[in-house]
Coordinates of C-alpha atoms and ligand atoms in Angstrom, one line a residue:
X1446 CA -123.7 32.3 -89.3
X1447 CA -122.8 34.1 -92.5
X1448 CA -121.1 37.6 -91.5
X1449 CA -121.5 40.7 -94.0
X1450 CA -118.6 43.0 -92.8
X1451 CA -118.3 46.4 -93.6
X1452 CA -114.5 47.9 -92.8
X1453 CA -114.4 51.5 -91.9
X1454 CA -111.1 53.4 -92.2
X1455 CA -110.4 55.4 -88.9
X1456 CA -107.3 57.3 -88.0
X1457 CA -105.0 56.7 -84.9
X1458 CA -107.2 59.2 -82.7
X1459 CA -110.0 57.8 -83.4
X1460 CA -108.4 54.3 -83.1
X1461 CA -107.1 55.0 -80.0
X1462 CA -110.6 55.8 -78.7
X1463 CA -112.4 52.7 -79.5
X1464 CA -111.6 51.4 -76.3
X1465 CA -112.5 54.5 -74.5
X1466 CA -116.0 55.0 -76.3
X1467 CA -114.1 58.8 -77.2
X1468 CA -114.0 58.7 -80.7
X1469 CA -114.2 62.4 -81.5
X1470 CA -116.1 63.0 -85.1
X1471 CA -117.1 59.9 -85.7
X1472 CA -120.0 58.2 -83.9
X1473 CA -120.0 54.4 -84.4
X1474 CA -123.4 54.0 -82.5
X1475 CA -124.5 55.2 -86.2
X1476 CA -122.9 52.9 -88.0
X1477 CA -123.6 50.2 -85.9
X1478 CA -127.4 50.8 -85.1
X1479 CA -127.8 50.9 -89.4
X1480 CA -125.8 48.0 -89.5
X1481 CA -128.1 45.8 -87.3
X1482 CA -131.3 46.9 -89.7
X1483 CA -129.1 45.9 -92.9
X1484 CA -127.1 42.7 -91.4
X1485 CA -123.7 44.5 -91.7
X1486 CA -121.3 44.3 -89.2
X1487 CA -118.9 47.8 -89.1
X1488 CA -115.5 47.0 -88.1
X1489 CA -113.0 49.5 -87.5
X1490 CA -108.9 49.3 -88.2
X1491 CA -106.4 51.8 -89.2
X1492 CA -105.1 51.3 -93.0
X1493 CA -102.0 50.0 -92.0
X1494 CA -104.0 46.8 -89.7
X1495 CA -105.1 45.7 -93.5
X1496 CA -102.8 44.2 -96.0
X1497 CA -102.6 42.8 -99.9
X1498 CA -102.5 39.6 -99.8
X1499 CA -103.4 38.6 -96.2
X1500 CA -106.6 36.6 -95.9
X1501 CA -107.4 38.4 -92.0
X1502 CA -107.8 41.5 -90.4
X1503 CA -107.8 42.6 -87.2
X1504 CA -110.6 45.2 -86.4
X1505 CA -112.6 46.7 -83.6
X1506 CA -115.7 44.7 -83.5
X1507 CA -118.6 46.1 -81.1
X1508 CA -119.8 43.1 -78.8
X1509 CA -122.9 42.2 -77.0
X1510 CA -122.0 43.9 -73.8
X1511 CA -121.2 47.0 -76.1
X1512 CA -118.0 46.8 -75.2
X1513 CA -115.3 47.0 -78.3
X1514 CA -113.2 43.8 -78.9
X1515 CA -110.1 43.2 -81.8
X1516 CA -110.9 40.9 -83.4
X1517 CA -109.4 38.6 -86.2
X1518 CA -111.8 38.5 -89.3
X1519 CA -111.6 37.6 -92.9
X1520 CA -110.9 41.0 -94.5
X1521 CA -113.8 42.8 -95.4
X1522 CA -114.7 43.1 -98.8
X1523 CA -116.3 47.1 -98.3
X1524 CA -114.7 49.7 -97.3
X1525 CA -115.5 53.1 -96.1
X1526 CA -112.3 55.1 -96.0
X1527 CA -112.4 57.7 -93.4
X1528 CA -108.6 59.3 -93.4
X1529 CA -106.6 61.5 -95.5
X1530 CA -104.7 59.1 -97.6
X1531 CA -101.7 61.2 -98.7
X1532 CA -98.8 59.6 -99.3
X1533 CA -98.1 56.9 -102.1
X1534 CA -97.6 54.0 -100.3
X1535 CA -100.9 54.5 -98.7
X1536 CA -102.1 55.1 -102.6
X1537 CA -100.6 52.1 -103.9
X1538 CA -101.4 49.6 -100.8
X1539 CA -105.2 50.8 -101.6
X1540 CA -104.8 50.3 -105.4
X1541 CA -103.5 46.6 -104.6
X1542 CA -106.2 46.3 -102.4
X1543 CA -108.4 47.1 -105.3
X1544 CA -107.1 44.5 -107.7
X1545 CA -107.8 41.7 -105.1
X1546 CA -111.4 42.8 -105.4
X1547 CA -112.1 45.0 -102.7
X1548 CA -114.3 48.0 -103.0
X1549 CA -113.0 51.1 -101.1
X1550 CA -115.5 54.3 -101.4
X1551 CA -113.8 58.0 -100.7
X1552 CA -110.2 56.3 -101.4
X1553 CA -109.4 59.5 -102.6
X1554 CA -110.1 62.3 -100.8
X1555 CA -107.7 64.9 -100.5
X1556 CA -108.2 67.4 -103.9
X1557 CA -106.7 70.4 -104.0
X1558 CA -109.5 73.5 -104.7
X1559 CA -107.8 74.5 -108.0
X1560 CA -108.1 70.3 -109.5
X1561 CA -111.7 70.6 -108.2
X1562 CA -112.6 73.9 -110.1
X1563 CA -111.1 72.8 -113.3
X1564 CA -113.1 69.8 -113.1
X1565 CA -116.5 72.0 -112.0
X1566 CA -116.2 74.6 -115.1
X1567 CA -115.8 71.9 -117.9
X1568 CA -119.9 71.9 -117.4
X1569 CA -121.3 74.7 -118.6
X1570 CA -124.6 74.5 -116.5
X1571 CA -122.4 74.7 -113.7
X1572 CA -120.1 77.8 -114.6
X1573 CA -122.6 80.6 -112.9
X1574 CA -122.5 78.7 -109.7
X1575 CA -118.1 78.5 -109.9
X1576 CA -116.7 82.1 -108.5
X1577 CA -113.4 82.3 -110.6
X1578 CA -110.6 80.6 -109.1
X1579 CA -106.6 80.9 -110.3
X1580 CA -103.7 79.9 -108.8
X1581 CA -102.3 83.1 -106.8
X1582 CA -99.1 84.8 -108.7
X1583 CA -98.6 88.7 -109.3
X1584 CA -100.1 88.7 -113.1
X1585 CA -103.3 86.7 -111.8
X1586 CA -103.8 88.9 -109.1
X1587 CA -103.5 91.9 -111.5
X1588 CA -106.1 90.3 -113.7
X1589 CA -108.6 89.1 -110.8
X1590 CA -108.2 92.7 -109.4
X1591 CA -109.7 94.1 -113.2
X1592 CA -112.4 92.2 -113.3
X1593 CA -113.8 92.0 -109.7
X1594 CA -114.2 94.3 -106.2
X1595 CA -113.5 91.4 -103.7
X1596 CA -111.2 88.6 -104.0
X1597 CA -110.3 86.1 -101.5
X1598 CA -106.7 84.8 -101.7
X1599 CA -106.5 81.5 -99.2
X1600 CA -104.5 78.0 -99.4
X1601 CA -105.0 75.7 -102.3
X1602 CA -105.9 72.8 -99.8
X1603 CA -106.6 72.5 -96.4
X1604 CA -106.4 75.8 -94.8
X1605 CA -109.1 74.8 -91.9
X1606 CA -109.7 78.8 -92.4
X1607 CA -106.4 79.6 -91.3
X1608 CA -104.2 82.1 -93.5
X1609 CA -107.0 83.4 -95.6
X1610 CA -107.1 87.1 -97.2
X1611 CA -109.8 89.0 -98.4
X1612 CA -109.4 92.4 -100.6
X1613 CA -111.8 94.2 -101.6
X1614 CA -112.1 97.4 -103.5
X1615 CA -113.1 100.8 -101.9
X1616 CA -112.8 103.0 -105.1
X1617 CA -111.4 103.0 -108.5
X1618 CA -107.8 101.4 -107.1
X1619 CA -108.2 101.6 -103.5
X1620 CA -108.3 98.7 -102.0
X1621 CA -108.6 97.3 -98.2
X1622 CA -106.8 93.8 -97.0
X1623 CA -107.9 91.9 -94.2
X1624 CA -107.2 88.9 -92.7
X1625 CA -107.5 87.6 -89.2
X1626 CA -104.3 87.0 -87.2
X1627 CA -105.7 85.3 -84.0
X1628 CA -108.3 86.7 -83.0
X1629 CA -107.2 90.5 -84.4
X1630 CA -108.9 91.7 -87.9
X1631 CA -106.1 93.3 -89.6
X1632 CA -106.8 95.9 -92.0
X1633 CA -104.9 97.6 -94.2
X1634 CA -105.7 100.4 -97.2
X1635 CA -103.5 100.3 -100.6
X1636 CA -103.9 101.7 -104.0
X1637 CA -100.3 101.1 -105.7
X1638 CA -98.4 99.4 -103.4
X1639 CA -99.1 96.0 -102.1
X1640 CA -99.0 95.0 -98.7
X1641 CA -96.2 92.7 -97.9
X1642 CA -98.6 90.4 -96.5
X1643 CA -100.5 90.0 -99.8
X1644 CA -96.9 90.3 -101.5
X1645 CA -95.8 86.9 -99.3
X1646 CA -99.2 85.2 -100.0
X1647 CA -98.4 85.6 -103.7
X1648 CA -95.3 84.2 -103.7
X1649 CA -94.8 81.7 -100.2
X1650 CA -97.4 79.5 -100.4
X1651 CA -99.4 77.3 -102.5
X1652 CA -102.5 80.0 -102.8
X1653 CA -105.5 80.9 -105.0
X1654 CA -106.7 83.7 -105.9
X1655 CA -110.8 83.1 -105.8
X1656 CA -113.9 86.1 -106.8
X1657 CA -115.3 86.5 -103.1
X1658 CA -119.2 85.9 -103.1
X1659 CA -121.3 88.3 -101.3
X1660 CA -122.6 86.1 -99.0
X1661 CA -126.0 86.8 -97.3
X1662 CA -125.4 87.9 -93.7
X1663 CA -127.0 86.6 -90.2
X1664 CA -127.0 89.0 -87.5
X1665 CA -124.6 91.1 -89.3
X1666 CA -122.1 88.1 -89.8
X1667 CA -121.4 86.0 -93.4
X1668 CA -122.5 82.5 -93.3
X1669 CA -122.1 79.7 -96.1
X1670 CA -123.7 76.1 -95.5
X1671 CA -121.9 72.5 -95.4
X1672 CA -123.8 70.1 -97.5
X1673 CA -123.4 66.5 -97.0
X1674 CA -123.7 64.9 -100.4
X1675 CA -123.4 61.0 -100.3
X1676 CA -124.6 58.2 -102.2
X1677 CA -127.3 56.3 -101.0
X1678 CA -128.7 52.8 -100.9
X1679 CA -130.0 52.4 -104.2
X1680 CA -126.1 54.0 -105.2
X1681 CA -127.3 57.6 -106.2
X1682 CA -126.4 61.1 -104.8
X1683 CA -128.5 62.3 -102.3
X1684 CA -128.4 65.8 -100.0
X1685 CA -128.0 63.9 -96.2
X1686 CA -128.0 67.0 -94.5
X1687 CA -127.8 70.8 -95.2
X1688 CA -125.8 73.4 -92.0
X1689 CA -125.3 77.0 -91.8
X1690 CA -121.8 78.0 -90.1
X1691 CA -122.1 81.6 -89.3
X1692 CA -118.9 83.9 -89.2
X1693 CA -117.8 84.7 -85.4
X1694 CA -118.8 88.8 -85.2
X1695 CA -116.3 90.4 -87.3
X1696 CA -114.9 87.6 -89.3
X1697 CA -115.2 86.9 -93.1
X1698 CA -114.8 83.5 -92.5
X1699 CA -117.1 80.9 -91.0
X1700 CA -114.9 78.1 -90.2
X1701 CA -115.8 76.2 -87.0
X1702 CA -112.6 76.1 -86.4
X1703 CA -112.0 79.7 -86.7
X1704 CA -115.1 80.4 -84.0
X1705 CA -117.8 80.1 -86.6
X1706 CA -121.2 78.4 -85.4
X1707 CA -123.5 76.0 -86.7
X1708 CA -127.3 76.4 -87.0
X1709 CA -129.9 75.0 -89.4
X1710 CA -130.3 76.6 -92.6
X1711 CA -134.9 77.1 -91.8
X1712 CA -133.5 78.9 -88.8
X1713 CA -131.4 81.7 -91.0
X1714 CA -134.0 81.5 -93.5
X1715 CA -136.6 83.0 -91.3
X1716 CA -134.3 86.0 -90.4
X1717 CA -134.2 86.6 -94.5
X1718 CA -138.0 86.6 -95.3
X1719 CA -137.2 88.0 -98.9
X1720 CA -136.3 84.7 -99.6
X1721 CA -138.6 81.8 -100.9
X1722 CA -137.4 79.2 -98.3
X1723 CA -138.4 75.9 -100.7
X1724 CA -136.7 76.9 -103.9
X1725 CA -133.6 78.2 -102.0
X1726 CA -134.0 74.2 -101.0
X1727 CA -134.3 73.1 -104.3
X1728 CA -131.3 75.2 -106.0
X1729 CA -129.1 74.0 -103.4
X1730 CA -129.9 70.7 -103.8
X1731 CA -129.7 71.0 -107.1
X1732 CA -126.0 72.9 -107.4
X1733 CA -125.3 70.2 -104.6
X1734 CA -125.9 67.5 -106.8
X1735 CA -124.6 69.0 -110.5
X1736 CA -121.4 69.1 -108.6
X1737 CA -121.0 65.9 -106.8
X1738 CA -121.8 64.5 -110.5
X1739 CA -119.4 66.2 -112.2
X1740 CA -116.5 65.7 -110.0
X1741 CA -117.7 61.9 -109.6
X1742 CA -116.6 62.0 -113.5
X1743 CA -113.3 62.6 -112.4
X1744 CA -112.5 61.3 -109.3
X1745 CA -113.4 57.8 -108.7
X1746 CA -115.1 56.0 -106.2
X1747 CA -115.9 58.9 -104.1
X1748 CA -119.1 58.5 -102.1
X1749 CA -119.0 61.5 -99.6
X1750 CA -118.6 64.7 -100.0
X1751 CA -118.8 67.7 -97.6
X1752 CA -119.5 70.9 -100.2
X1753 CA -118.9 74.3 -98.7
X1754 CA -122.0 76.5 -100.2
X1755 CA -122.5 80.3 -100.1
X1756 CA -125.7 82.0 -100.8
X1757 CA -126.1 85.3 -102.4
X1758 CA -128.6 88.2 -100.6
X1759 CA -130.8 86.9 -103.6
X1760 CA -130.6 83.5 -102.6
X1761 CA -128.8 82.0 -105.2
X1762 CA -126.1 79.2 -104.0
X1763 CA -122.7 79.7 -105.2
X1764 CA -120.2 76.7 -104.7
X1765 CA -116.9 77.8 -102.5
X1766 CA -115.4 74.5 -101.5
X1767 CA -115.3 70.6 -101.9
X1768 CA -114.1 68.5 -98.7
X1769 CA -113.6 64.8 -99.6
X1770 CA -113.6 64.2 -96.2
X1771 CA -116.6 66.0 -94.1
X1772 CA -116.3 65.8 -90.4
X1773 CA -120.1 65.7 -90.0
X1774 CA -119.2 67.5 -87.0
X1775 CA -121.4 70.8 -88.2
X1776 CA -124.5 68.9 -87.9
X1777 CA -124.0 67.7 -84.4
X1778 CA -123.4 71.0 -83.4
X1779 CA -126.3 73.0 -84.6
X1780 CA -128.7 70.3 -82.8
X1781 CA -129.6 68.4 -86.7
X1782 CA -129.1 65.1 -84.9
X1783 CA -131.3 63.2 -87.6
X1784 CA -128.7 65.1 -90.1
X1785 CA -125.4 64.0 -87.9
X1786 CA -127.2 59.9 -87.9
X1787 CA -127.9 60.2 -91.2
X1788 CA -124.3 61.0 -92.7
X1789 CA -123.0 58.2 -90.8
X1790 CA -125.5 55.7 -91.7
X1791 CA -125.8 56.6 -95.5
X1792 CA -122.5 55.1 -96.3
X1793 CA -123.6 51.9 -94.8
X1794 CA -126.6 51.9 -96.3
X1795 CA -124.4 52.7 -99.9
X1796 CA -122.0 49.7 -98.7
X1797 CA -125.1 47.3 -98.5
X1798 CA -126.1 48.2 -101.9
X1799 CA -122.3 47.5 -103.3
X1800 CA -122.8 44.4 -101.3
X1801 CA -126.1 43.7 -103.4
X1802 CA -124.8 44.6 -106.4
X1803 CA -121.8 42.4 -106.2
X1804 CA -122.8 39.8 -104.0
X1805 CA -121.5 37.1 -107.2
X1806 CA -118.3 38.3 -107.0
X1807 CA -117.5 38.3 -102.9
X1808 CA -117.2 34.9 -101.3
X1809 CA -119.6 34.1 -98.2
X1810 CA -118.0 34.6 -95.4
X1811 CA -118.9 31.9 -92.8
X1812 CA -116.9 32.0 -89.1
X1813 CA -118.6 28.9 -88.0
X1814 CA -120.8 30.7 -85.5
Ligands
ATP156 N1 -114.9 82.8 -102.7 C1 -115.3 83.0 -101.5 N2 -116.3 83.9 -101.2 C2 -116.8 84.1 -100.0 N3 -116.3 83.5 -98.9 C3 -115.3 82.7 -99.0 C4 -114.7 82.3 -100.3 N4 -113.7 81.5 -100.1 C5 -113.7 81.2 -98.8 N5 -114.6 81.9 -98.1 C6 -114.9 81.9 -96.7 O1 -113.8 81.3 -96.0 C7 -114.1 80.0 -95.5 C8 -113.0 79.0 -95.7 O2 -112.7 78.9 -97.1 P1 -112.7 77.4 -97.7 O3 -113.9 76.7 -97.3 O4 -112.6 77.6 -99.2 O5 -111.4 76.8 -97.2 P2 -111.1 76.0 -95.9 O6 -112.4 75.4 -95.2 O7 -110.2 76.8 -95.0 O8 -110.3 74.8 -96.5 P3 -110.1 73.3 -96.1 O9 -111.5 72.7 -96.1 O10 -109.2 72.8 -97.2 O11 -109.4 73.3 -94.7 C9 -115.4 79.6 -96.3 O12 -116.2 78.8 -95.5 C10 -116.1 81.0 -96.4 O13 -116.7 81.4 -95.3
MG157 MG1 -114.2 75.1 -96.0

């Protein structure tokens, strides 16, 4: 029987869980149940189980009892990468695993906010939808404080919400900080003086300095949406899934992590009836779409993006954030299980179409069963 494999990435935790049927964010069921329809066969390993060069892997392969088995097959010739790659060993194995042949979608997916926005404002249909964004220092802050009345100053990657600040201006040069330590909203009012906290976030860290968006409120709270943007199986962008994370009461962040909650966007909508629900839809999908475009001009391979959207009180989405790597998590949460299915069999369905596309070039893969 001829085998079509399709490898998926997975890191240790999720590794480790195989066995246990705990595999945190990721739901294989998924994978596997689009798999059946298309003839793939998912198999899971960790980066370092696959190597240049070697003809085999060994991968997690899901057996008839449903039980999960390691298994030695020929290496797959898709991949869906699932982890952080970081370092540049990791880089370079995947780059030789790329000149043997081997396709690997969202190899690289670990972009730093600044990298994306530089790539976003070279289109200038995009630029309205792109709040300002410079790398934090004393002379950008000066010049961010000038030209707008709330600024958020926050990591330049991978903050998960923690170590964010938000200034906005009371009056002519009075300004309020806040930020969240724990659970405690600080706040504190300056006009000349800066706060040493916004003094060390200037200087200690790899920050941004970003224009803050209004964002339309819920219940009194901020929210913003995750929007799953993937390609699909005829290879083009598509919106899988759109969530609303709502700020825990009193934050300006809505961060699952940081307490936020998830809950489908029709839901909010109907709590803001000055909106027209189908063309707030439509310019999200739209700004959803510009932007996985644009960045796909840049950054190659990529296949999956989770983009963190705010919407205005008028309803106009404004883009805050690009993960290369979305947890899918949101949609599981906020009861969208269609949505949470349908960003994990997407990919698969966008492997099968690689697997079209290139079937010439891949051998058939025959184990003899
Ligand atoms: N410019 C902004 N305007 C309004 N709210 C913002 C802005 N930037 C960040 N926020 C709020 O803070 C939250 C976290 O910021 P962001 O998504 O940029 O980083 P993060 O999720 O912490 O980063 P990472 O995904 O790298 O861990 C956003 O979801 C949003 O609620
Ligand atoms: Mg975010």
């Amino acid at each position: 029987m001829t085998y079509r494999y399709v490898g998926i990435i997975v890191g240790p935790s999720v590794y480790k869980g195989i066995k246990l049927g705990k595999t945190y964010y990721e739901n294989l069921i998924f994978y596997e149940k689009i798999g059946k329809s298309l003839n793939i066969v998912p198999c899971y390993f960790q980066l370092k189980d696959i190597n240049p060069g070697m003809q085999n892997i060994k991968a997690y392969l899901k057996q008839s009892d449903n039980s999960y088995k390691l298994t030695t097959i020929p290496k797959p010739q898709i991949i869906h990468n699932r982890i952080f790659t970081n370092n540049i060993e990791e880089k370079n194995k995947i780059k030789l695993l790329q000149n043997e042949g081997i396709l690997i979608f969202n190899e690289d997916n670990r972009y730093t906010k600044l990298a994306i926005h530089k790539i976003l404002i070279k289109n200038p249909d995009l630029l309205p939808f792109v709040p300002e964004t410079v790398k934090a220092s004393k002379g950008n802050l000066r010049y961010m404080m000038k030209k707008y009345n709330e600024l958020i100053i926050k990591p330049n990657s991978s903050s998960l919400g923690v170590n964010i600040l938000k200034l906005k201006r009371i009056k002519n040069e009075n300004w309020e900080l806040k930020y969240h330590n724990r659970n405690l909203l600080i706040k504190e009012h300056f006009s000349n003086k800066w706060p040493v906290m916004l003094e060390d976030a200037l200087t200690a860290h790899q920050n941004i300095i970003q224009k803050r968006i209004e964002l339309s409120l819920y219940k009194g709270s901020p929210f913003d949406l995750r929007v799953s943007v993937q390609k699909n199986g005829s290879g083009e962008w598509q919106v899988t899934g759109i969530v609303c994370k709502v700020a825990k009461k009193g934050k300006f962040i809505t961060n699952v992590a940081q307490g936020g909650s998830c809950f489908p966007l029709e839901e909010i909508l109907r709590e803001l009836p000055h909106l027209d629900i189908l063309q707030v839809y439509k310019d999200i999908e739209l700004l959803s779409l510009s932007v996985a475009q644009q960045i796909e001009g840049e950054v190659s391979n990529i296949a999956d993006l989770g983009l963190d959207i705010g919407i205005t009180n008028e309803g106009v989405p404004m883009f805050i954030e690009c993960n290369g790597r979305d947890l899918r998590v949101t949609f599981r949460k906020a009861n969208l299980l269609k949505e949470w299915e349908a960003t994990h069999s997407t990919p698969i369905k966008f492997a099968n179409f690689l697997l079209e596309k290139f079937k010439h070039n891949f051998k058939q893969i025959d184990d003899g069963h």
